[in-house]
Coordinates of C-alpha atoms and ligand atoms in Angstrom, one line a residue:
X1 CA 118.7 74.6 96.9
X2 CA 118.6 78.3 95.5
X3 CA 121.9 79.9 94.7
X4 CA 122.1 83.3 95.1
X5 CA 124.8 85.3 93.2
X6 CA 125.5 88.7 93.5
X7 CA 125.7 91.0 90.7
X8 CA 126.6 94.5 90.0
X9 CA 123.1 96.3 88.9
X10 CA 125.1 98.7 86.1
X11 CA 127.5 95.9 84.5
X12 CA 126.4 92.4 85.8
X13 CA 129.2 89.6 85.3
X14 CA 129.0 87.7 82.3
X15 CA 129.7 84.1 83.7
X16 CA 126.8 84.3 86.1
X17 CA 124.1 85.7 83.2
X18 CA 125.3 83.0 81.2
X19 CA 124.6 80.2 84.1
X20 CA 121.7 81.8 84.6
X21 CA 120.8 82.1 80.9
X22 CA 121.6 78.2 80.6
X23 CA 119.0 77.7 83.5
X24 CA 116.8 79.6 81.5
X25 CA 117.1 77.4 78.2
X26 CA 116.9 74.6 80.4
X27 CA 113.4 75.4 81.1
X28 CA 114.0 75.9 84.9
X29 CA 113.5 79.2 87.2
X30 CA 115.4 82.4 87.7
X31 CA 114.6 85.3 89.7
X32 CA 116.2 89.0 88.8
X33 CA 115.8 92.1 89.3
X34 CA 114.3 94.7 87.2
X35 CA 113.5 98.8 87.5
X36 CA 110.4 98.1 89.4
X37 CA 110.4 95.1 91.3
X38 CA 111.5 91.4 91.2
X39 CA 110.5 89.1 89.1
X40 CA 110.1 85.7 88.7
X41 CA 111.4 84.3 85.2
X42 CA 111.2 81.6 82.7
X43 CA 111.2 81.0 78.8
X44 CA 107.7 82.2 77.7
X45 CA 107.7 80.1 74.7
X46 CA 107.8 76.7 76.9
X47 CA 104.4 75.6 78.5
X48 CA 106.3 73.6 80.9
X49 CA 109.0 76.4 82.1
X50 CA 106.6 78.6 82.0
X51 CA 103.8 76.2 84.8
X52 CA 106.7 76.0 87.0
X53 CA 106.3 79.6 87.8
X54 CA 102.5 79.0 88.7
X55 CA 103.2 76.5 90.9
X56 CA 106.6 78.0 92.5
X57 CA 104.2 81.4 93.9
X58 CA 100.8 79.2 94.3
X59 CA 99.6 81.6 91.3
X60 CA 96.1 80.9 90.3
X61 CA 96.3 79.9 86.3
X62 CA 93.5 82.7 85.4
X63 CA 96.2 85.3 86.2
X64 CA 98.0 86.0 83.0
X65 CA 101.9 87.0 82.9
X66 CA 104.2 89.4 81.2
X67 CA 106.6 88.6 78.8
X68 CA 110.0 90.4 78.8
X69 CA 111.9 91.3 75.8
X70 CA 115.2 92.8 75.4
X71 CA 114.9 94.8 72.1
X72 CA 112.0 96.0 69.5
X73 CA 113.0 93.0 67.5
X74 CA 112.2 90.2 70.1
X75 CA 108.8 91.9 70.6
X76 CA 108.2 90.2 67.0
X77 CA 108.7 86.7 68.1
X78 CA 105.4 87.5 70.6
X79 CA 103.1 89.6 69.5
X80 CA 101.8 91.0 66.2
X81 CA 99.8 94.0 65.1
X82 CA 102.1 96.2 66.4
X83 CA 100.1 99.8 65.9
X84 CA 102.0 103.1 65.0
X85 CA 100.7 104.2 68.7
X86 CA 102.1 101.3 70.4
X87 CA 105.4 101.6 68.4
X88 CA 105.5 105.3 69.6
X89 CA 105.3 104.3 73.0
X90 CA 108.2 102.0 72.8
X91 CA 109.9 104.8 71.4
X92 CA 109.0 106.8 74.3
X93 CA 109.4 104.5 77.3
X94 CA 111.3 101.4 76.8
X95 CA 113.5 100.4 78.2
X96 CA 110.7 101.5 81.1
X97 CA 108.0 100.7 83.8
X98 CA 105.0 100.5 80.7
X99 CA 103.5 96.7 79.6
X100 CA 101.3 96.8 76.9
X101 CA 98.7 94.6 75.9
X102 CA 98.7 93.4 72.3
X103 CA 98.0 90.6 70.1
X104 CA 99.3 87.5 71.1
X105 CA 101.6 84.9 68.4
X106 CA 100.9 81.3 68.8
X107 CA 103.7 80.3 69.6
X108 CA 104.2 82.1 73.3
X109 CA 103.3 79.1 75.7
X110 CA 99.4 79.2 76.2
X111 CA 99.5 79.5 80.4
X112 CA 101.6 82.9 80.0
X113 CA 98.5 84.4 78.5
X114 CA 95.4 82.4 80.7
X115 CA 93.7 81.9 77.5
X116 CA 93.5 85.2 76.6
X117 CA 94.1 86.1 72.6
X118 CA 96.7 88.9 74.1
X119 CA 100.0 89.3 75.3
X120 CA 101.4 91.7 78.0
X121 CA 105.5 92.8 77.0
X122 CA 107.9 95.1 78.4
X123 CA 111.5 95.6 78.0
X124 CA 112.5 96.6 81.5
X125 CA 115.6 99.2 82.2
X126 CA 117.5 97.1 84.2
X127 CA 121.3 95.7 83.4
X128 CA 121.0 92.7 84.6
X129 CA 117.6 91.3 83.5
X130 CA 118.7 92.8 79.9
X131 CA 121.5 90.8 79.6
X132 CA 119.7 88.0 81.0
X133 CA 117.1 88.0 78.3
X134 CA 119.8 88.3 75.9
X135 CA 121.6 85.8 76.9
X136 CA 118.9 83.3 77.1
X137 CA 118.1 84.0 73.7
X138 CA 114.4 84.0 74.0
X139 CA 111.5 86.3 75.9
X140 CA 111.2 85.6 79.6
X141 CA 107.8 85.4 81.3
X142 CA 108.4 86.7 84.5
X143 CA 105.3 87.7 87.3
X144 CA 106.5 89.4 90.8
X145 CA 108.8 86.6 92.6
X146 CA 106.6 87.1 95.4
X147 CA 104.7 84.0 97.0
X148 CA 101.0 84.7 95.5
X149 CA 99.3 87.7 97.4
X150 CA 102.1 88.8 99.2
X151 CA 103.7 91.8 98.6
X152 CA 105.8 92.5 96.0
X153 CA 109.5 91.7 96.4
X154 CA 112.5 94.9 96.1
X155 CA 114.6 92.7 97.5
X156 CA 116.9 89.0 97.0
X157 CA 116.0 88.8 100.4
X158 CA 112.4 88.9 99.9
X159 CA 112.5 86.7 97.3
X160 CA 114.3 84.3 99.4
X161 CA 112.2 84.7 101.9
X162 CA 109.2 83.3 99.8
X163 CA 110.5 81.5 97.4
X164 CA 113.9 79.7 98.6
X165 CA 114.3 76.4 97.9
X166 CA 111.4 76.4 95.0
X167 CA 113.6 78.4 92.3
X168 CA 116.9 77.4 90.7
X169 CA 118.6 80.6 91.2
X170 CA 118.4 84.5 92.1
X171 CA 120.7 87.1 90.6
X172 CA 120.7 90.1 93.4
X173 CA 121.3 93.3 92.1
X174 CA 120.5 95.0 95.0
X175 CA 117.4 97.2 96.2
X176 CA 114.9 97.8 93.1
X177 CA 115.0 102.0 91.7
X178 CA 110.9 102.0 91.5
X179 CA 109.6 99.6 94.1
X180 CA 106.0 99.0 92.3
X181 CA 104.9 97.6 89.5
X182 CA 104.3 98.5 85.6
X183 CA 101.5 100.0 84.4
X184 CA 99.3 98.1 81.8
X185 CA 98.4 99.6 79.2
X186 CA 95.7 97.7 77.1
X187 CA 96.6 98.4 73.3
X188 CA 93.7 96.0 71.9
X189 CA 91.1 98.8 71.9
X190 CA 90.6 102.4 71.3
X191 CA 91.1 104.4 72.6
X192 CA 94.2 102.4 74.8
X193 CA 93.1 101.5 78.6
X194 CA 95.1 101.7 81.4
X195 CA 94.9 98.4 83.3
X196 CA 96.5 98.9 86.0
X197 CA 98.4 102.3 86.9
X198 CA 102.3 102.1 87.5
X199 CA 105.2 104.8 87.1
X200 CA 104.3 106.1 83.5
X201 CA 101.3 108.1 84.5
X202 CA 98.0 108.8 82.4
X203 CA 99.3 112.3 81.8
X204 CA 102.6 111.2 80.0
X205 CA 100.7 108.5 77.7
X206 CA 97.9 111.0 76.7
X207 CA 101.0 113.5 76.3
X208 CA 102.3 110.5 73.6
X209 CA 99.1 109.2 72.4
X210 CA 96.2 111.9 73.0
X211 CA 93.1 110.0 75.0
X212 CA 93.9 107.1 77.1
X213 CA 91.1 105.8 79.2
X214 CA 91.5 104.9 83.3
X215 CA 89.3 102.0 84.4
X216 CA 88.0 99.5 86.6
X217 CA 85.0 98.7 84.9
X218 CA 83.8 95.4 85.2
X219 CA 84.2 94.6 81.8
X220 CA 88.1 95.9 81.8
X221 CA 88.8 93.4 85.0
X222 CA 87.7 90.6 83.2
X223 CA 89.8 91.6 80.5
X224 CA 92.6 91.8 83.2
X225 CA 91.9 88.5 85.0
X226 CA 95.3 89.7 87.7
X227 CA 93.8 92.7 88.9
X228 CA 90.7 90.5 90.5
X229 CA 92.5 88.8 92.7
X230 CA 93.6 89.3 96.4
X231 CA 97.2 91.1 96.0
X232 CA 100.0 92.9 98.4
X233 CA 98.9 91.3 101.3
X234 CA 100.3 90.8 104.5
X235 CA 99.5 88.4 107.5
X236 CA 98.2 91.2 109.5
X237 CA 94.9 93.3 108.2
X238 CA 95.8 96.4 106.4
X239 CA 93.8 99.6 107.6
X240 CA 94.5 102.2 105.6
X241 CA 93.8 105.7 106.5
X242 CA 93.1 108.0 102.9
X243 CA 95.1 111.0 102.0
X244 CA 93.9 114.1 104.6
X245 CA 92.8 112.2 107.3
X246 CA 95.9 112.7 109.7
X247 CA 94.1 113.7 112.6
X248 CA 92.4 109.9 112.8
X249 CA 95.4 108.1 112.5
X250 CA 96.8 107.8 116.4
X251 CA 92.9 107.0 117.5
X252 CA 92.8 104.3 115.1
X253 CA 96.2 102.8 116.3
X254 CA 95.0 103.2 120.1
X255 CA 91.9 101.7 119.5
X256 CA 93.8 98.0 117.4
X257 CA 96.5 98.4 120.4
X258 CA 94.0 96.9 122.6
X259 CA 94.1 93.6 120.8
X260 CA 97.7 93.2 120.5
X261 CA 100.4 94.5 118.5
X262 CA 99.5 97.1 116.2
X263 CA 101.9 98.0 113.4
X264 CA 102.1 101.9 111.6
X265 CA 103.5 103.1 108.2
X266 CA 103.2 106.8 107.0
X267 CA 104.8 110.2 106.4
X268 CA 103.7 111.8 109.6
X269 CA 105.5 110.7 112.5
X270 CA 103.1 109.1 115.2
X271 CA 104.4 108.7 118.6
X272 CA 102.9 106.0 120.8
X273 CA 104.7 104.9 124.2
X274 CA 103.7 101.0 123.4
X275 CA 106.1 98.4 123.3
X276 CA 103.4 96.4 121.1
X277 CA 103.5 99.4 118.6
X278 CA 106.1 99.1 115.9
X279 CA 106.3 102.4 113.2
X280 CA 108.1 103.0 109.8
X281 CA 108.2 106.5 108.6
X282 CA 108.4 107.2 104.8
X283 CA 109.0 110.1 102.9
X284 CA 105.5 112.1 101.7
X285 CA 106.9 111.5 98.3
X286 CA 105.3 109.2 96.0
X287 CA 108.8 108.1 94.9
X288 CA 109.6 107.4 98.6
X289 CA 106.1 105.2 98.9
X290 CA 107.0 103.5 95.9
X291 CA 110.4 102.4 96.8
X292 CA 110.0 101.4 100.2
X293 CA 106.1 100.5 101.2
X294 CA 106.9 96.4 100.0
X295 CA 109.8 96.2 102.5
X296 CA 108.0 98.1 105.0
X297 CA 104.7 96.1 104.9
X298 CA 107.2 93.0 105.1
X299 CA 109.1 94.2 108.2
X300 CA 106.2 94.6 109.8
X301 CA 104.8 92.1 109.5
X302 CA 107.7 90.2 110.9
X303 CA 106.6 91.9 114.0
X304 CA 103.7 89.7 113.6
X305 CA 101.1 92.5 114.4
X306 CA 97.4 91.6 114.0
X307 CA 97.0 95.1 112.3
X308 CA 99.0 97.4 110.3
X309 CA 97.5 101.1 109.8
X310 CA 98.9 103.0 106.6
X311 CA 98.7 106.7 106.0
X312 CA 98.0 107.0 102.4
X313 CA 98.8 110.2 100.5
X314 CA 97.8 112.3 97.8
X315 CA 96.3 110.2 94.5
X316 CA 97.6 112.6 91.5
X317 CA 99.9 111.2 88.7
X318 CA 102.4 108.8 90.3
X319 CA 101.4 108.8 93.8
X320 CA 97.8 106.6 92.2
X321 CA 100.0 104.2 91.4
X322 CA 100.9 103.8 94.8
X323 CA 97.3 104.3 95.9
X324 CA 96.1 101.2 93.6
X325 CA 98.2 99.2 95.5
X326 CA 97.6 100.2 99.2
X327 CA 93.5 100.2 98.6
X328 CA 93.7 96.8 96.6
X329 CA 96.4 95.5 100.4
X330 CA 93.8 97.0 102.3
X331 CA 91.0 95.5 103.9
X332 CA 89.6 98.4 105.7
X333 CA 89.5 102.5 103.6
X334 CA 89.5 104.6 106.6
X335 CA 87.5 107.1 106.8
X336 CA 84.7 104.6 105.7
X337 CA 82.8 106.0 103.0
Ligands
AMP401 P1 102.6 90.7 87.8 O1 103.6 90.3 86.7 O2 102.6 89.8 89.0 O3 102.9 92.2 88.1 O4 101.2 90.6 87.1 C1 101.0 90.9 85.8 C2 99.7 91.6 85.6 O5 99.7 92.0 84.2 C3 98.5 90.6 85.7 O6 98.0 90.6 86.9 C4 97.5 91.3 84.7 O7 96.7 92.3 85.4 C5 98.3 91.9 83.7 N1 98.3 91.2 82.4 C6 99.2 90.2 82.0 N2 98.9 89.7 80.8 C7 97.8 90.3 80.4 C8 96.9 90.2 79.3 N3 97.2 89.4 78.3 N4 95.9 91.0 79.3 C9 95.6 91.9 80.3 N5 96.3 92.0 81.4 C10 97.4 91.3 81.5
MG402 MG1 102.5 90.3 91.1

């Protein structure tokens, strides 16, 4: 059985974080939400706590996770090396959407990392999973609660959905502010690489740090084992339709109507008189993809339609964030290039 207990997101009740916390100790699994999306957490420094959160989402063990601390001090008890860049980006942006990479202690549990000499920590601006972390006393490892490959969950209910029955407990603090992930930021070289974009943007950590690199080199996926594998993925095939190509979109959605239910989500409204064609219209914002293109993808795909078209939109600052994620659900780029 999973409990859920509600929680109010600014000042969570302290008899449920300490349950929770105690679950945490315990080395057993809590999901909670943070600023971006939900995650999935147990005491980092316990191997054992720490493989029940592989096998809860059917997360492949290459695929390494990020620790969450509660202040600059519990940062010590995972990582060393600290550089004066990466403590001026804690300055800057925790509590905040930014992970960075950086030298891993020996005493974090070895799975949280895949092997890899590093350590991915955030402090995330969120009541709940704050005092959660405090309470518990130690850093919590904590991936997306999401069942491996699907979409990220904004939701309790999503992580309900996937998850119910496998985890101990989920503290709801309602609908997540961001709706996508962190960014990584790799601090282990130099100049810093961005891993994989999120919320902070390129321009704000060059603003804080001068020259930060962007990448998808071979050599930087390796490094980043997550990023290779199949993520944000529905049942139904994603076909997503790049920024400026409006006038393809209703063709597209004619054409996938012919073999069954066709599902659409975008900023443009498309009208198409098919009761096998189910639409969700966002804002163009990026801040309005962020926040709601999980749940939409999810709702959708309730519908059970054997494709779901996405309009994309414009790739600048945050909105690439939200870009990374629809190419990487995608498994048609439309037009083809
Ligand atoms: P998730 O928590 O599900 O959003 O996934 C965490 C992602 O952070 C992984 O897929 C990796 O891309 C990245 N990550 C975690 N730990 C490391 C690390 N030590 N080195 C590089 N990337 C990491
Ligand atoms: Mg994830």
């Amino acid at each position: 059985m999973t409990q859920v207990i509600q929680l109010d997101s600014e000042q969570p009740a302290q008899e449920a974080i300490e349950r929770a916390a105690s679950i945490i100790r315990n080395g057993d699994l809590v999901a909670f939400p943070t600023e971006t999306v939900y995650g999935l957490g147990a005491n980092a420094m316990n191997e054992s706590a720490v493989g029940k959160i592989f096998k809860a989402k059917g997360r492949p063990a290459d695929n390494p996770l990020i620790v969450h601390v509660c202040n600059r001090e519990m940062l010590d008890i995972i990582a060393s090396g600290v550089s004066k860049t990466a403590e001026r980006l804690i300055q800057k942006f925790w509590p905040g959407p930014l992970t960075l990479v950086l030298e891993r202690k020996p005493e974090v549990a070895r799975s949280v990392s895949a092997g890899l000499p590093t350590v991915a920590a955030r402090m995330p601006r969120n009541a709940i999973a704050l005092e959660l972390i405090r309470a518990s006393r130690t850093p919590i490892a904590a991936p997306s609660a999401n069942a491996s490959g699907k979409p990220s969950p904004t939701t309790a209910t999503h992580v309900l959905d996937d998850l119910g029955g496998r985890i101990d407990m989920i503290l709801d603090g309602g609908v997540t502010n961001i709706g996508i992930e962190s960014t990584v930021l790799d601090m282990t070289t130099d100049p810093p690489v961005i891993l994989r974009p999120g919320w902070v943007t390129q321009d704000m950590l060059t603003e804080v740090v001068g020259i930060v690199e962007r990448t998808a080199s071979a050599e930087e996926l390796r490094r980043s084992p997550g990023t290779r594998h199949r993520h944000y993925t529905p049942h139904a095939r994603v076909i997503l339709i790049e920024h400026g190509s409006t006038e393809i979109i209703e063709v597209v959605c004619r054409e996938h109507l012919k073999d069954g239910a066709v599902g659409f989500i975008g900023h443009n409204q498309v009208t198409i008189d098919d009761v096998l064609f189910y639409s969700i219209q966002l804002g163009n914002r990026p801040e309005d993809y962020a926040h709601s293109i999980y749940s939409a993808l999810r709702e959708l795909d309730s519908r059970n339609p054997h494709v779901i078209v996405v309009e994309g939109i414009n790739d600048d600052d945050e909105g690439a964030a939200v870009m990374d994620r629809l190419r990487r659900a995608a498994s048609e780029l439309m037009p083809r290039s």
